[in-house]
PDB file of C-alpha atoms in Angstrom:
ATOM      1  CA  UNK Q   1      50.286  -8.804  -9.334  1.00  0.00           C
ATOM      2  CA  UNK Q   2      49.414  -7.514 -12.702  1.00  0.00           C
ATOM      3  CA  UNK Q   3      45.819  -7.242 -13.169  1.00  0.00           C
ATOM      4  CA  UNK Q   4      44.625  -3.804 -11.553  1.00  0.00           C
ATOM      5  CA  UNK Q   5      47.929  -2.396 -11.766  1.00  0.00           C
ATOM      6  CA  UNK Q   6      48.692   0.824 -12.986  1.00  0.00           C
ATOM      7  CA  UNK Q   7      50.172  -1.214 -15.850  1.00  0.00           C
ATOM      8  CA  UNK Q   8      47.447  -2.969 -16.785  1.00  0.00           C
ATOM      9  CA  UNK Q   9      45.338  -0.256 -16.677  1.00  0.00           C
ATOM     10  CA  UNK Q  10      48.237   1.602 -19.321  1.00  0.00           C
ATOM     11  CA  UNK Q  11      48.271  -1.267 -21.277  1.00  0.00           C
ATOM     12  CA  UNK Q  12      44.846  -1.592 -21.463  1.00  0.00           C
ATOM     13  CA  UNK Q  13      44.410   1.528 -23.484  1.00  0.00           C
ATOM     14  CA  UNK Q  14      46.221   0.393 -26.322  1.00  0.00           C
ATOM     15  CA  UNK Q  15      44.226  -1.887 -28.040  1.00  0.00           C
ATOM     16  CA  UNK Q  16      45.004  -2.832 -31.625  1.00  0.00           C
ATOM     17  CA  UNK Q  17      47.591   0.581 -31.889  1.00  0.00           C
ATOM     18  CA  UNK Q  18      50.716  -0.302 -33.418  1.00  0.00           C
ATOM     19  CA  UNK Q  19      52.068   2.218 -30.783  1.00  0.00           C
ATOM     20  CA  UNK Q  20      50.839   3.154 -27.407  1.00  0.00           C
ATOM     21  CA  UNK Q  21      48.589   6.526 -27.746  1.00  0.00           C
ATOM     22  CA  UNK Q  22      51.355   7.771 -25.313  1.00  0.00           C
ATOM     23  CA  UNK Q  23      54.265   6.840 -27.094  1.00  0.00           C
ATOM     24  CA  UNK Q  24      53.188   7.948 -30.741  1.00  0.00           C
ATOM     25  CA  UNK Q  25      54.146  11.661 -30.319  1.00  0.00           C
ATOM     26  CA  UNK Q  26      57.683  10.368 -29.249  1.00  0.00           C
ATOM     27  CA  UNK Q  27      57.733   8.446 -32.064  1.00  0.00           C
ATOM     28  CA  UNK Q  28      57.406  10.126 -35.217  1.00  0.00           C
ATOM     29  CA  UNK Q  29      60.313   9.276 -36.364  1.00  0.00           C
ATOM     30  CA  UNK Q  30      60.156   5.881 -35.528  1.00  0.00           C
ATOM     31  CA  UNK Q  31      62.964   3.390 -35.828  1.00  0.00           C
ATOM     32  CA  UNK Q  32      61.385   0.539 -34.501  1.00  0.00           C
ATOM     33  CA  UNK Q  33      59.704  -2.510 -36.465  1.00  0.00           C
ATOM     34  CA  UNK Q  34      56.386  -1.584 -38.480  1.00  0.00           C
ATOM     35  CA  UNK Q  35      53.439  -3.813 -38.744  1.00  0.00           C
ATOM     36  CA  UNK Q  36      54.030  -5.018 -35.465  1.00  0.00           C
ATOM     37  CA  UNK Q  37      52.072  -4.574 -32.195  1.00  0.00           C
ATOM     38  CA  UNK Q  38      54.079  -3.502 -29.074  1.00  0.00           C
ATOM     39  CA  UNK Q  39      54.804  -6.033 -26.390  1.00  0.00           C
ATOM     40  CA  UNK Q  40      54.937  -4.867 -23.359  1.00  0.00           C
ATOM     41  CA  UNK Q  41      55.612  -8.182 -21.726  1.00  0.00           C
ATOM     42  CA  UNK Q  42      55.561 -11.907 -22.919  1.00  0.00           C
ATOM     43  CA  UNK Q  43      53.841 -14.853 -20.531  1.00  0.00           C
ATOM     44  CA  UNK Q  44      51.668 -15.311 -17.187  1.00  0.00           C
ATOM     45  CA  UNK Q  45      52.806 -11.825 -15.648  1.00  0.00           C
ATOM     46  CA  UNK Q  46      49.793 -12.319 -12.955  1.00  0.00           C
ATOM     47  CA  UNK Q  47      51.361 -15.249 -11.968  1.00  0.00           C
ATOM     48  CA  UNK Q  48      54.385 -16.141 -12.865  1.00  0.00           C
ATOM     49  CA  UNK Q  49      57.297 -17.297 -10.180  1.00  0.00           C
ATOM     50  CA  UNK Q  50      59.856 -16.117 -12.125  1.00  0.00           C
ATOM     51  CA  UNK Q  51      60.377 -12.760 -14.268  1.00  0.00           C
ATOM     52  CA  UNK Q  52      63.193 -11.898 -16.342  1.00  0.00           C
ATOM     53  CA  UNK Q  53      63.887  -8.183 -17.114  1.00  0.00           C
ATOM     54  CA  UNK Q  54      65.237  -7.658 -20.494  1.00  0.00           C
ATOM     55  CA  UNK Q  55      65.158  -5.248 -23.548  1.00  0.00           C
ATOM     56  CA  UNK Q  56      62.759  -5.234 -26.387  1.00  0.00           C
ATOM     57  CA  UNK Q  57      61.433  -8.026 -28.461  1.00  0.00           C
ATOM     58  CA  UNK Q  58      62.981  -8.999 -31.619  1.00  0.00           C
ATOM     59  CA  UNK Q  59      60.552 -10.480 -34.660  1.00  0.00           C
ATOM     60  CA  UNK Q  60      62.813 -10.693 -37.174  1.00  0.00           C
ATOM     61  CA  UNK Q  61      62.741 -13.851 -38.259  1.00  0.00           C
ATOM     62  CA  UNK Q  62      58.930 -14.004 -38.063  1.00  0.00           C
ATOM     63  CA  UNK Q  63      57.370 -13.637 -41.495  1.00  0.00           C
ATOM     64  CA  UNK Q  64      53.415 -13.919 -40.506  1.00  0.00           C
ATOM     65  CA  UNK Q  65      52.825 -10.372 -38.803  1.00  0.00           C
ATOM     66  CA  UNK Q  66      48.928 -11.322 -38.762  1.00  0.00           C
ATOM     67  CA  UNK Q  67      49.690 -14.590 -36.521  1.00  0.00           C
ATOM     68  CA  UNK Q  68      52.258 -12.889 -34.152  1.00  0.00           C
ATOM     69  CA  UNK Q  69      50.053  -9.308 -33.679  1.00  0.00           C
ATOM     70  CA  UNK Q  70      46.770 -12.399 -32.279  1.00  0.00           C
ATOM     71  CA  UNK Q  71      49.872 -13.827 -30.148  1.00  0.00           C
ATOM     72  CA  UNK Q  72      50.770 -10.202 -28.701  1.00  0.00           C
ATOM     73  CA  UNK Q  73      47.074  -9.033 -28.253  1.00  0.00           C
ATOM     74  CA  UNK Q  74      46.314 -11.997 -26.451  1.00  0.00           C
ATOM     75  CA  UNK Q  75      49.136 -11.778 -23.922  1.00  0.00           C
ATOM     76  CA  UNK Q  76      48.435  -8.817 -22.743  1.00  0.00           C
ATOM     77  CA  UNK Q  77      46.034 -10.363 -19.829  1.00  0.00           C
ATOM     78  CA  UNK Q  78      48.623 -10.798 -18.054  1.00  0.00           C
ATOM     79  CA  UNK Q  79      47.493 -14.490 -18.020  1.00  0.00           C
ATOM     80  CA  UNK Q  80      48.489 -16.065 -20.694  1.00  0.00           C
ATOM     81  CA  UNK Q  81      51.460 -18.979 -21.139  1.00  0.00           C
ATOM     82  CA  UNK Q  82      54.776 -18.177 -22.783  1.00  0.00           C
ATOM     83  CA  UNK Q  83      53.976 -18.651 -26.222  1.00  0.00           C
ATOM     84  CA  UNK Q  84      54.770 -21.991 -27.979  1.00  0.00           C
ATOM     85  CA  UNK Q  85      56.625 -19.506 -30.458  1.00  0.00           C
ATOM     86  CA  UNK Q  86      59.466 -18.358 -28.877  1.00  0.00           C
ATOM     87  CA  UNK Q  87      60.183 -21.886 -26.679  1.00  0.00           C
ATOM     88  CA  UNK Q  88      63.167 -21.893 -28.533  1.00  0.00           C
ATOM     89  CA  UNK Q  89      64.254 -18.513 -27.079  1.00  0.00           C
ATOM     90  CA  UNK Q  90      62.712 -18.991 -24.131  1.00  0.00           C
ATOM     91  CA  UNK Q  91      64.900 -22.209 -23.659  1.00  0.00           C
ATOM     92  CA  UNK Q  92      68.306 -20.096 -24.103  1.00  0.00           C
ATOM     93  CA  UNK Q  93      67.598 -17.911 -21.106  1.00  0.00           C
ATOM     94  CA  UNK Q  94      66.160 -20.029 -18.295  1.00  0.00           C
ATOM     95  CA  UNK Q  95      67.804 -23.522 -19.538  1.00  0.00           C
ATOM     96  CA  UNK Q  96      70.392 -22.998 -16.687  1.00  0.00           C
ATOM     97  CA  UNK Q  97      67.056 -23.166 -14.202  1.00  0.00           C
ATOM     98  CA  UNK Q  98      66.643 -26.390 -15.636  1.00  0.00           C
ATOM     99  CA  UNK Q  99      62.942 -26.949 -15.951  1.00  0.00           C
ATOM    100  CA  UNK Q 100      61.320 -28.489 -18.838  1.00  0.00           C
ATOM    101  CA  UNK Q 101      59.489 -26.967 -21.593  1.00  0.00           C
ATOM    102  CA  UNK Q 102      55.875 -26.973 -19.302  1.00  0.00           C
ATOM    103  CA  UNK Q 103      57.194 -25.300 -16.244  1.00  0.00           C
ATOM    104  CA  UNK Q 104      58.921 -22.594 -18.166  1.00  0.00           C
ATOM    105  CA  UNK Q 105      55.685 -21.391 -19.693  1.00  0.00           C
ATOM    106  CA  UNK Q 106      53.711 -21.768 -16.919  1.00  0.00           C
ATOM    107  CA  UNK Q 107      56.236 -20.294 -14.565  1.00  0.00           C
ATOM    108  CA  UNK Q 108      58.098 -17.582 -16.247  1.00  0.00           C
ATOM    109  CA  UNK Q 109      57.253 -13.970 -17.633  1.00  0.00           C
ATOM    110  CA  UNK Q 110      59.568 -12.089 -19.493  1.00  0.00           C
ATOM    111  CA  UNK Q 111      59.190  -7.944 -18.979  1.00  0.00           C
ATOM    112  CA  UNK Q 112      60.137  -5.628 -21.790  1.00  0.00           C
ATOM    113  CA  UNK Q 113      61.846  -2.239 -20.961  1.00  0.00           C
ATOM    114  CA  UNK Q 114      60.702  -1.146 -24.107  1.00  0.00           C
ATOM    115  CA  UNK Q 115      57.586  -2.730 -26.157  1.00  0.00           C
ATOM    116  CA  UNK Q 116      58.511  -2.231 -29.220  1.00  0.00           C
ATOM    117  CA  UNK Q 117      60.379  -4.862 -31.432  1.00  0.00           C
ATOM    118  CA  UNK Q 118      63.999  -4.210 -33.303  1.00  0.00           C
ATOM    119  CA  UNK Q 119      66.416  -6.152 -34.492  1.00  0.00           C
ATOM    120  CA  UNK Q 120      68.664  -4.248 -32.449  1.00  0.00           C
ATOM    121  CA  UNK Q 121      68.291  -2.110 -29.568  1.00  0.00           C
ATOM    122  CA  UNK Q 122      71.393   0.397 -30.745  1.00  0.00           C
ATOM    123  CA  UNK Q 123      71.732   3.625 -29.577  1.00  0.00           C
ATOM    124  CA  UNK Q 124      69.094   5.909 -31.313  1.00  0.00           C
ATOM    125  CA  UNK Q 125      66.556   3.145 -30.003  1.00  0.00           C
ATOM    126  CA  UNK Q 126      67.913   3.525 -26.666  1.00  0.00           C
ATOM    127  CA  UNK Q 127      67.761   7.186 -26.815  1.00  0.00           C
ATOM    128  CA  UNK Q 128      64.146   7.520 -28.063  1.00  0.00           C
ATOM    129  CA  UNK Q 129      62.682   4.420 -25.734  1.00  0.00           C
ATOM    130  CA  UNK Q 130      64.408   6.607 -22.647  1.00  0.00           C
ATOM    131  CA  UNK Q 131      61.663   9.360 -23.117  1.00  0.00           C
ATOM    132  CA  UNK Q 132      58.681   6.851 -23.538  1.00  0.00           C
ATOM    133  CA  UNK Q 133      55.697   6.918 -21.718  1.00  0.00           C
ATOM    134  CA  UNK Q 134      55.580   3.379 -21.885  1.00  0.00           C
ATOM    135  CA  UNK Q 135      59.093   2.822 -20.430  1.00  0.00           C
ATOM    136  CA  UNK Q 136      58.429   4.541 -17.408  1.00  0.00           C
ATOM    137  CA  UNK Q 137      55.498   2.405 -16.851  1.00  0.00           C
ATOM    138  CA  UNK Q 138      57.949  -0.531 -17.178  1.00  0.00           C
ATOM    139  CA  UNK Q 139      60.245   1.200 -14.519  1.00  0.00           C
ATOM    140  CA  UNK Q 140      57.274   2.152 -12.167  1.00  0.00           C
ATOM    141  CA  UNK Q 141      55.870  -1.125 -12.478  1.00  0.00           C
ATOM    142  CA  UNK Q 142      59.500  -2.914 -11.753  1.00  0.00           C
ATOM    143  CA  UNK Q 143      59.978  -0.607  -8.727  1.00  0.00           C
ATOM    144  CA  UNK Q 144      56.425  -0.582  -7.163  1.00  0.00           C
ATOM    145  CA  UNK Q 145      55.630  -3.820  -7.918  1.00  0.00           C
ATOM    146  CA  UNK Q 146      58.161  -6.460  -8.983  1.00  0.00           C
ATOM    147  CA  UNK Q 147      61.259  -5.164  -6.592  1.00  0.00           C
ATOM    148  CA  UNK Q 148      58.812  -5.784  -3.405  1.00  0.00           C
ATOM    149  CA  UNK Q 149      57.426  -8.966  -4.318  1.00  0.00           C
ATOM    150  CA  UNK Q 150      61.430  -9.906  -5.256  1.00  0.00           C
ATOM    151  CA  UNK Q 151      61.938  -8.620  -1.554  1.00  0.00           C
ATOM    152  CA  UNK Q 152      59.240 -10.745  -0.099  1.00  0.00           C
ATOM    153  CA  UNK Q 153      60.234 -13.950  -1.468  1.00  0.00           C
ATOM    154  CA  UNK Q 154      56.968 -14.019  -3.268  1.00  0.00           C
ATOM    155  CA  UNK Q 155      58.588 -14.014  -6.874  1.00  0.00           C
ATOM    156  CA  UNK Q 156      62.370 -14.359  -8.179  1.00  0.00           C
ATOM    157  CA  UNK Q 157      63.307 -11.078 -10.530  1.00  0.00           C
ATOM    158  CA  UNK Q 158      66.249 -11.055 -12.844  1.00  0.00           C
ATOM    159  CA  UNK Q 159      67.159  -8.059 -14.674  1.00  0.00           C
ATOM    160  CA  UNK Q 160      69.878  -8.914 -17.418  1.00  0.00           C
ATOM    161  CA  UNK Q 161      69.669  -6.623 -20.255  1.00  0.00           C
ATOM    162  CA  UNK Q 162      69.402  -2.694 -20.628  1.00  0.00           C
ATOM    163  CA  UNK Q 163      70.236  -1.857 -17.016  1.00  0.00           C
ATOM    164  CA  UNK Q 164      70.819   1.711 -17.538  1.00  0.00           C
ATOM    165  CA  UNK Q 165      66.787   2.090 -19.224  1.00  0.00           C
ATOM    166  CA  UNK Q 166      65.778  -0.159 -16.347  1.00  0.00           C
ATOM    167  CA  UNK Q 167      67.357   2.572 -13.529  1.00  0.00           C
ATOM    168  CA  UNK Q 168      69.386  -0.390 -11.702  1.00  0.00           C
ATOM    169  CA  UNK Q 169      73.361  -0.742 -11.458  1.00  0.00           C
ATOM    170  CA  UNK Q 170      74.778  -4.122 -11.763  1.00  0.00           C
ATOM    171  CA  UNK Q 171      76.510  -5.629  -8.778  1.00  0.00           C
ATOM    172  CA  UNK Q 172      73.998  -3.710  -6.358  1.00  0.00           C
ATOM    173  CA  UNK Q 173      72.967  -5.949  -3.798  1.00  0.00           C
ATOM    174  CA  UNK Q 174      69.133  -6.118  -3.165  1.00  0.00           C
ATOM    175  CA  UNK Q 175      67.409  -7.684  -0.468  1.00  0.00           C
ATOM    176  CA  UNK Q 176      65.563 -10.784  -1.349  1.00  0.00           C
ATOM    177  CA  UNK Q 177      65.075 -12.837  -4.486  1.00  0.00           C
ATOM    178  CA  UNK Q 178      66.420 -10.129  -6.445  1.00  0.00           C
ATOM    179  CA  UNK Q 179      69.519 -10.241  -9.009  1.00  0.00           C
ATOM    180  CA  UNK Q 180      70.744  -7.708 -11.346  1.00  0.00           C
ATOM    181  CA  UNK Q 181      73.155  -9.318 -14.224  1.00  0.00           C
ATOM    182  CA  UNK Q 182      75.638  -7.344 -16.633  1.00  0.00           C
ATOM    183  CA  UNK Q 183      77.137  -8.543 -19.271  1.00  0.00           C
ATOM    184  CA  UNK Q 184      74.181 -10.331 -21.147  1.00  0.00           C
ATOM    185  CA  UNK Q 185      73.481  -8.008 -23.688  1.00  0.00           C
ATOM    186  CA  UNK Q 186      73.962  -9.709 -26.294  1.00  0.00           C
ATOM    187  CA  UNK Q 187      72.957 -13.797 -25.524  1.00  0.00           C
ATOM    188  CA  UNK Q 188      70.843 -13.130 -22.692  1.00  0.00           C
ATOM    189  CA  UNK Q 189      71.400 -16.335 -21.232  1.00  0.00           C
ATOM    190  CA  UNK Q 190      71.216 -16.752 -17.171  1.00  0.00           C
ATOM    191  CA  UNK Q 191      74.216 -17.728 -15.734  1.00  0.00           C
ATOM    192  CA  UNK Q 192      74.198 -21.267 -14.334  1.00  0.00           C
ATOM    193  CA  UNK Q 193      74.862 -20.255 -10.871  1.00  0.00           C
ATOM    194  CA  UNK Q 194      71.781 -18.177 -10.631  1.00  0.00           C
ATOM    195  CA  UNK Q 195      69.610 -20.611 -12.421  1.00  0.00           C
ATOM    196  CA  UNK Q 196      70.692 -23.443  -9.803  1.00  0.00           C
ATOM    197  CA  UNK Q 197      69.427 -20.950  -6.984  1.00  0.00           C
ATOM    198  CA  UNK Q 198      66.436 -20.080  -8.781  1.00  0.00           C
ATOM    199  CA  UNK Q 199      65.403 -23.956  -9.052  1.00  0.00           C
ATOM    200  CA  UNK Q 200      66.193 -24.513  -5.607  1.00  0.00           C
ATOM    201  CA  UNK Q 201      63.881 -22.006  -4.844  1.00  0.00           C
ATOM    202  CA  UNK Q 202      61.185 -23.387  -7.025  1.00  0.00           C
ATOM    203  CA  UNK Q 203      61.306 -27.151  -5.612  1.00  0.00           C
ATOM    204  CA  UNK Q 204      61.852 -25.431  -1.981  1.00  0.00           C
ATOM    205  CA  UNK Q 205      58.191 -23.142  -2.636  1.00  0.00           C
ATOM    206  CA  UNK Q 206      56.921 -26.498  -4.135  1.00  0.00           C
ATOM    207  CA  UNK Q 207      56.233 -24.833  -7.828  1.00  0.00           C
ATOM    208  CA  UNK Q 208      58.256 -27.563  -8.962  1.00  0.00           C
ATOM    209  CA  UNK Q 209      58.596 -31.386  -8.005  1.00  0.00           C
ATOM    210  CA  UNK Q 210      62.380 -32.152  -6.209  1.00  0.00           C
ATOM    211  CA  UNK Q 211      64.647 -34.455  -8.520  1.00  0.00           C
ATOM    212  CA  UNK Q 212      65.212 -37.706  -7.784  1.00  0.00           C
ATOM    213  CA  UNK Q 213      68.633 -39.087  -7.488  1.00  0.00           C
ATOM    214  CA  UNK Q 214      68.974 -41.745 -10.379  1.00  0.00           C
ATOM    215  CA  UNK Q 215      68.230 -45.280  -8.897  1.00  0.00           C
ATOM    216  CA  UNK Q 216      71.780 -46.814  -8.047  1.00  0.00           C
ATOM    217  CA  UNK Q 217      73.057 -49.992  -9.918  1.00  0.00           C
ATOM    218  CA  UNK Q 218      72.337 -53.438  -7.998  1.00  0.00           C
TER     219      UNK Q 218
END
């Protein structure tokens, strides 16, 4: 799904730059986080069940830059777990799925429309990310590759955050495992709803074992 992309290939060319070759004549001027490399994606993006469509990371509570930038680097296979890290962010979107800690890394990949960390993603971030090479990858990717596989019932896509930088309009109804969310912008967190569908389809596709009712009282 990922490796051999056009994606990868983009993402590939990066290496240790704190911003993509592409990106850095966009970005003179640039308000996002220093020190920090981009992420264009977190978790097993080859093979991941589930992937969850949201806006750019946010580091600001990390203080060892050295530790995260190995973390970032090494997720960019495309075949790595979600990192132990974040669990506790990780935990606030897809706890309505209702999977434990395990399953979410193994199953979930969360896609960046922009790679580049902020504490916020305010307007002058918006406005700069929208002329990004590396965004349009993101939307190219999401379009030739994601929305099909959504389509096919191969994967389950969410988009929830930054609609209008990911080219989709809420409430649009797309064939398949496919759901596009508004409202999350700030919390990010699935609504229960969905993430009782999307566990469903996980037991139903047997990428996760069917609960047992609780053994009734004698």
């Amino acid at each position: 799904m990922y490796l051999g992309s056009n994606f990868h290939r983009f993402w590939a060319r990066c290496g240790r730059h704190e911003l993509h070759p592409d990106d850095a004549a966009y970005l003179t001027d640039n308000p996002f986080t220093a020190g920090v490399l981009p992420c264009p994606f977190d978790g097993p993006l080859e093979k991941a069940r589930v992937v969850i469509c949201l806006a750019n990371p946010n580091y600001a509570k990390v203080q060892d830059k050295h530790a995260l930038n190995s973390v970032l680097l090494s997720m960019r296979s495309g075949e790595e777990k979600l990192p132990e890290i974040f669990a506790d962010f990780y935990r606030r979107i897809t706890g309505p799925i209702e999977m434990d800690v395990d399953k979410t890394r193994e199953l979930v990949a969360v896609l960046n429309i922009c790679p580049y960390a902020s504490a916020q993603m305010g307007d002058r971030q918006v406005r700069l990310a929208s002329g990004l090479p590396s965004v349009w990858q993101a939307q190219q990717y999401l379009r030739e590759v994601l929305i099909p596989r959504a389509q096919t019932g191969n994967i389950y896509l969410v988009v929830m955050r930054k609609l209008q930088l990911w080219g989709v309009t809420s409430g649009v109804d797309i064939a398949g495992n496919m759901r596009v969310i508004s409202g999350r912008e700030i919390g990010a967190v699935m609504p229960r709803s969905l993430g009782t569908e999307i566990h469903s389809w996980l037991v139903q596709k047997g990428h996760m074992p069917k609960r047992h009712d609780p053994p009734k009282p004698v």
